Amino acid sequence: MNIILLGPPGAGKGTQARILVDGRDMIQLSTGDMLREAKDSGSEMGRIVADVMARGDLVTDEIVIGLIREKLAGDKRGGFIFDGFPRTLKQADALAQLLDETGETLDAVIEMQVDDAALVARITARSTCGNCGEVYNDETKPIPADGVCTSCGTSAEFKRRADDNADSLKQRLMEYYKKTSPLIGYYYAKGQLSSVDGLADIDDVRAEIAAILG
Ligand code: ADP
Ligand code: ADP
Ligand code: ZN
């Protein structure tokens, strides 16, 4: 089964993707994570995308489509969760073609509906485990007092993203509405769209998604 998690920054895509990875042996393909890895590795691509990401703009379709193409050629396990991809109509068309070429199907597109007002609070309170990537939130899912990650059991360094600030978020939201939100209509028209209430508690969102995937 291959699915897309669609929603603005802070909607909870990464959080739910990790739950699906644990529960269904699926593979999380987060283009944001891949781009941050490229940036941290100091590769040429990393240098190209660093400023773009810091500003909150989208990187080029060619770069992210290339990243996804590579991953689709690898291990499939329980299927792919596309997290933060596609973000433009061009990326959506490219994904359809790539899946076609590899004989794969797109089984669900899950739109995570949230209020814009909730996103600033969520994003500025976000941190992740530097060891396993578990997503935390100062308000709703705090790092345990002993500093040990509940997911990997390591006393890790917890990282905050450089672009998780109010200015960059404003630009990321603008990009979302201009370039990504048309995908909601696109997948609706294809009969592939389901929506969940992303403002519900993490476990309730998990249950809603589970009901859709069956
Ligand atoms: P995205 O990948 O869509 O940007 P994340 O999964 O990283 O979103 O979540 C953004 C922040 O909101 C994180 O700090 C996360 O812990 C928190 N969060 C995610 N889902 C929920 C939820 N259902 N209720 C409250 N907080 C949530
Ligand atoms: P969030 O979790 O807040 O939704 P991501 O981690 O998915 O953010 O993305 C962080 C940044 O990486 C984006 O602001 C953008 O610059 C870049 N990026 C990630 N995925 C894509 C994509 N599919 N197309 C273009 N740019 C992307
Ligand atoms: Zn961890």
Short mmCIF file of C-alpha atoms and ligand atoms in Angstrom, two decimals:
data_model
loop_
_atom_site.label_atom_id
_atom_site.label_comp_id
_atom_site.label_asym_id
_atom_site.label_seq_id
_atom_site.Cartn_x
_atom_site.Cartn_y
_atom_site.Cartn_z
CA MET A 1 0.00 0.00 0.00
CA ASN A 2 1.32 3.44 -0.96
CA ILE A 3 -0.14 6.60 0.56
CA ILE A 4 0.34 10.36 0.63
CA LEU A 5 0.03 12.46 3.80
CA LEU A 6 -0.99 15.93 2.67
CA GLY A 7 -1.19 19.04 4.84
CA PRO A 8 0.49 22.33 5.75
CA PRO A 9 3.67 22.53 7.83
CA GLY A 10 2.87 21.33 11.33
CA ALA A 11 -0.23 19.36 10.34
CA GLY A 12 1.23 16.20 11.89
CA LYS A 13 2.40 14.36 8.77
CA GLY A 14 5.73 13.26 10.24
CA THR A 15 4.14 12.19 13.52
CA GLN A 16 1.57 9.97 11.80
CA ALA A 17 4.10 8.65 9.28
CA ARG A 18 6.27 7.33 12.11
CA ILE A 19 3.26 5.57 13.65
CA LEU A 20 2.51 3.89 10.31
CA VAL A 21 6.14 2.83 9.94
CA ASP A 22 6.01 1.10 13.33
CA GLY A 23 2.56 -0.43 12.88
CA ARG A 24 2.60 -1.48 9.23
CA ASP A 25 6.25 -1.80 8.30
CA MET A 26 5.83 0.99 5.80
CA ILE A 27 8.68 3.21 4.57
CA GLN A 28 8.49 6.94 5.32
CA LEU A 29 9.68 9.05 2.40
CA SER A 30 10.01 12.58 3.76
CA THR A 31 11.57 14.87 1.17
CA GLY A 32 12.12 17.42 3.96
CA ASP A 33 14.23 14.87 5.91
CA MET A 34 16.13 13.90 2.75
CA LEU A 35 16.89 17.55 1.95
CA ARG A 36 18.02 18.23 5.54
CA GLU A 37 20.34 15.19 5.31
CA ALA A 38 21.79 16.56 2.07
CA LYS A 39 22.28 19.91 3.77
CA ASP A 40 23.99 18.38 6.82
CA SER A 41 26.27 16.24 4.65
CA GLY A 42 27.58 19.36 2.93
CA SER A 43 26.93 17.92 -0.55
CA GLU A 44 26.57 20.20 -3.56
CA MET A 45 22.80 19.66 -3.57
CA GLY A 46 22.75 20.47 0.14
CA ARG A 47 24.46 23.79 -0.49
CA ILE A 48 22.00 24.64 -3.25
CA VAL A 49 18.91 23.96 -1.11
CA ALA A 50 20.08 25.44 2.20
CA ASP A 51 19.08 29.07 1.57
CA VAL A 52 15.85 28.11 -0.16
CA MET A 53 14.79 25.99 2.82
CA ALA A 54 15.81 28.61 5.38
CA ARG A 55 13.57 31.14 3.62
CA GLY A 56 10.67 28.71 3.54
CA ASP A 57 10.50 28.50 -0.25
CA LEU A 58 10.07 25.24 -2.15
CA VAL A 59 13.14 23.67 -3.71
CA THR A 60 12.90 22.81 -7.40
CA ASP A 61 10.65 20.00 -8.61
CA GLU A 62 13.62 18.40 -10.39
CA ILE A 63 15.57 17.96 -7.16
CA VAL A 64 12.77 16.41 -5.12
CA ILE A 65 11.50 14.22 -7.95
CA GLY A 66 15.06 12.92 -8.35
CA LEU A 67 15.21 12.07 -4.63
CA ILE A 68 11.91 10.19 -4.75
CA ARG A 69 12.84 8.34 -7.96
CA GLU A 70 15.91 6.91 -6.22
CA LYS A 71 13.90 5.70 -3.23
CA LEU A 72 11.19 4.04 -5.31
CA ALA A 73 13.83 1.85 -6.89
CA GLY A 74 14.79 0.44 -3.47
CA ASP A 75 13.16 -1.77 -0.85
CA LYS A 76 9.34 -1.44 -0.67
CA ARG A 77 8.46 -3.40 2.49
CA GLY A 78 4.86 -2.57 3.52
CA GLY A 79 4.67 0.30 1.03
CA PHE A 80 5.61 3.95 0.90
CA ILE A 81 4.31 6.89 2.91
CA PHE A 82 4.92 10.07 0.97
CA ASP A 83 5.38 12.74 3.65
CA GLY A 84 5.73 16.29 2.32
CA PHE A 85 5.76 15.09 -1.29
CA PRO A 86 4.20 15.91 -3.73
CA ARG A 87 3.98 19.64 -3.05
CA THR A 88 3.20 20.86 -6.58
CA LEU A 89 1.05 19.61 -9.44
CA LYS A 90 4.20 18.85 -11.40
CA GLN A 91 5.43 16.65 -8.55
CA ALA A 92 2.03 14.92 -8.39
CA ASP A 93 2.15 14.11 -12.09
CA ALA A 94 5.72 12.88 -11.78
CA LEU A 95 4.74 10.62 -8.87
CA ALA A 96 1.86 9.13 -10.86
CA GLN A 97 4.26 8.37 -13.69
CA LEU A 98 6.95 6.90 -11.43
CA LEU A 99 4.41 4.61 -9.72
CA ASP A 100 3.10 3.59 -13.11
CA GLU A 101 6.57 2.70 -14.32
CA THR A 102 7.26 0.52 -11.29
CA GLY A 103 3.82 -1.15 -11.41
CA GLU A 104 2.80 0.40 -8.09
CA THR A 105 -0.52 1.99 -7.13
CA LEU A 106 -1.43 5.04 -5.07
CA ASP A 107 -3.92 3.71 -2.53
CA ALA A 108 -4.91 6.77 -0.50
CA VAL A 109 -4.26 10.46 -0.17
CA ILE A 110 -4.96 11.64 3.36
CA GLU A 111 -5.50 15.33 3.85
CA MET A 112 -4.76 16.43 7.42
CA GLN A 113 -7.04 19.38 8.13
CA VAL A 114 -5.84 21.94 10.67
CA ASP A 115 -6.43 25.58 11.53
CA ASP A 116 -3.68 27.96 10.47
CA ALA A 117 -3.82 29.48 13.96
CA ALA A 118 -2.70 26.17 15.49
CA LEU A 119 0.30 25.82 13.22
CA VAL A 120 2.49 28.61 14.61
CA ALA A 121 2.09 27.23 18.12
CA ARG A 122 2.85 23.68 16.98
CA ILE A 123 5.87 24.57 14.85
CA THR A 124 7.57 26.85 17.36
CA ALA A 125 7.18 24.13 20.04
CA ARG A 126 8.53 21.30 17.84
CA SER A 127 11.73 19.36 18.45
CA THR A 128 13.00 15.97 17.29
CA CYS A 129 15.24 13.30 18.75
CA GLY A 130 18.67 13.65 17.13
CA ASN A 131 19.11 9.88 17.29
CA CYS A 132 15.84 8.43 15.92
CA GLY A 133 13.85 11.43 14.67
CA GLU A 134 10.91 11.01 17.09
CA VAL A 135 8.85 14.21 17.00
CA TYR A 136 8.19 16.07 20.26
CA ASN A 137 6.23 19.15 21.23
CA ASP A 138 6.83 21.36 24.26
CA GLU A 139 3.09 21.60 24.89
CA THR A 140 1.46 18.42 23.62
CA LYS A 141 4.25 15.83 23.67
CA PRO A 142 7.08 17.01 25.91
CA ILE A 143 10.53 15.42 26.04
CA PRO A 144 10.61 13.20 29.18
CA ALA A 145 12.07 14.92 32.24
CA ASP A 146 14.99 12.46 32.32
CA GLY A 147 15.93 13.51 28.77
CA VAL A 148 15.66 9.94 27.45
CA CYS A 149 13.77 9.55 24.16
CA THR A 150 10.70 7.34 24.61
CA SER A 151 11.09 5.95 21.12
CA CYS A 152 14.75 4.87 20.99
CA GLY A 153 15.65 4.92 24.70
CA THR A 154 18.71 7.04 24.03
CA SER A 155 19.61 10.11 26.03
CA ALA A 156 19.84 12.10 22.88
CA GLU A 157 20.27 15.64 21.83
CA PHE A 158 16.90 17.08 20.84
CA LYS A 159 17.05 19.31 17.78
CA ARG A 160 15.02 22.28 16.66
CA ARG A 161 14.81 23.12 12.97
CA ALA A 162 16.33 26.39 11.80
CA ASP A 163 13.22 27.07 9.70
CA ASP A 164 10.80 26.52 12.60
CA ASN A 165 10.41 30.22 13.30
CA ALA A 166 7.46 32.53 12.71
CA ASP A 167 8.97 34.30 9.65
CA SER A 168 9.89 31.16 7.76
CA LEU A 169 6.58 29.54 8.70
CA LYS A 170 4.70 32.47 7.18
CA GLN A 171 6.51 31.89 3.88
CA ARG A 172 6.05 28.09 4.09
CA LEU A 173 2.31 28.62 4.59
CA MET A 174 2.19 30.98 1.60
CA GLU A 175 3.94 28.37 -0.54
CA TYR A 176 1.49 25.76 0.75
CA TYR A 177 -1.57 27.76 -0.26
CA LYS A 178 -0.19 28.85 -3.62
CA LYS A 179 1.41 25.62 -4.79
CA THR A 180 0.39 22.64 -2.65
CA SER A 181 -3.26 23.17 -1.70
CA PRO A 182 -4.39 22.71 -5.36
CA LEU A 183 -3.44 19.06 -4.86
CA ILE A 184 -6.50 18.67 -2.63
CA GLY A 185 -8.75 19.33 -5.61
CA TYR A 186 -6.53 17.28 -7.89
CA TYR A 187 -6.76 14.13 -5.76
CA TYR A 188 -10.43 14.73 -4.99
CA ALA A 189 -11.16 14.77 -8.70
CA LYS A 190 -9.23 11.53 -9.07
CA GLY A 191 -11.41 9.98 -6.33
CA GLN A 192 -8.40 9.35 -4.10
CA LEU A 193 -8.85 11.95 -1.36
CA SER A 194 -9.79 11.28 2.26
CA SER A 195 -9.66 13.88 5.02
CA VAL A 196 -8.98 13.62 8.75
CA ASP A 197 -9.26 16.13 11.59
CA GLY A 198 -5.61 16.97 12.25
CA LEU A 199 -6.56 19.00 15.32
CA ALA A 200 -7.65 15.89 17.21
CA ASP A 201 -5.27 14.17 19.63
CA ILE A 202 -2.43 12.23 18.03
CA ASP A 203 -4.04 8.88 18.86
CA ASP A 204 -7.44 9.94 17.49
CA VAL A 205 -5.81 11.04 14.24
CA ARG A 206 -4.03 7.67 14.15
CA ALA A 207 -7.38 5.89 14.53
CA GLU A 208 -9.02 7.97 11.79
CA ILE A 209 -6.19 7.14 9.41
CA ALA A 210 -6.34 3.46 10.36
CA ALA A 211 -10.07 3.44 9.56
CA ILE A 212 -9.37 4.86 6.10
CA LEU A 213 -6.58 2.42 5.32
CA GLY A 214 -8.53 -0.57 6.63
P1 ADP B 1 4.49 17.98 9.89
O1 ADP B 1 5.36 16.79 9.58
O2 ADP B 1 3.19 17.94 9.17
O3 ADP B 1 5.21 19.27 9.70
P2 ADP B 1 4.81 17.14 12.69
O4 ADP B 1 4.38 15.73 12.73
O5 ADP B 1 6.27 17.43 12.75
O6 ADP B 1 4.11 17.91 11.44
O7 ADP B 1 4.07 17.90 13.91
C1 ADP B 1 4.30 19.28 14.18
C2 ADP B 1 4.28 19.51 15.69
O8 ADP B 1 2.95 19.30 16.19
C3 ADP B 1 5.18 18.55 16.48
O9 ADP B 1 5.74 19.25 17.58
C4 ADP B 1 4.22 17.44 16.93
O10 ADP B 1 4.65 16.84 18.15
C5 ADP B 1 2.92 18.21 17.13
N1 ADP B 1 1.73 17.40 16.78
C6 ADP B 1 1.59 16.52 15.76
N2 ADP B 1 0.34 15.99 15.73
C7 ADP B 1 -0.33 16.56 16.76
C8 ADP B 1 -1.68 16.44 17.27
N3 ADP B 1 -2.58 15.63 16.68
N4 ADP B 1 -2.02 17.19 18.33
C9 ADP B 1 -1.13 18.02 18.93
N5 ADP B 1 0.15 18.18 18.51
C10 ADP B 1 0.55 17.47 17.44
P1 ADP B 2 7.16 20.50 7.28
O1 ADP B 2 7.43 19.31 8.15
O2 ADP B 2 7.17 21.76 8.05
O3 ADP B 2 5.97 20.33 6.40
P2 ADP B 2 9.27 19.62 5.51
O4 ADP B 2 10.27 19.01 6.44
O5 ADP B 2 8.40 18.71 4.77
O6 ADP B 2 8.43 20.69 6.32
O7 ADP B 2 10.02 20.56 4.47
C1 ADP B 2 10.98 21.51 4.87
C2 ADP B 2 11.44 22.31 3.66
O8 ADP B 2 12.04 21.44 2.69
C3 ADP B 2 10.30 23.01 2.88
O9 ADP B 2 10.01 24.29 3.43
C4 ADP B 2 10.94 23.13 1.49
O10 ADP B 2 11.91 24.17 1.44
C5 ADP B 2 11.69 21.81 1.37
N1 ADP B 2 10.85 20.72 0.78
C6 ADP B 2 10.47 19.57 1.40
N2 ADP B 2 9.74 18.80 0.57
C7 ADP B 2 9.64 19.47 -0.60
C8 ADP B 2 9.00 19.21 -1.84
N3 ADP B 2 8.28 18.09 -2.06
N4 ADP B 2 9.10 20.16 -2.83
C9 ADP B 2 9.81 21.28 -2.64
N5 ADP B 2 10.43 21.60 -1.50
C10 ADP B 2 10.37 20.71 -0.47
ZN ZN B 3 14.94 8.85 19.84
#
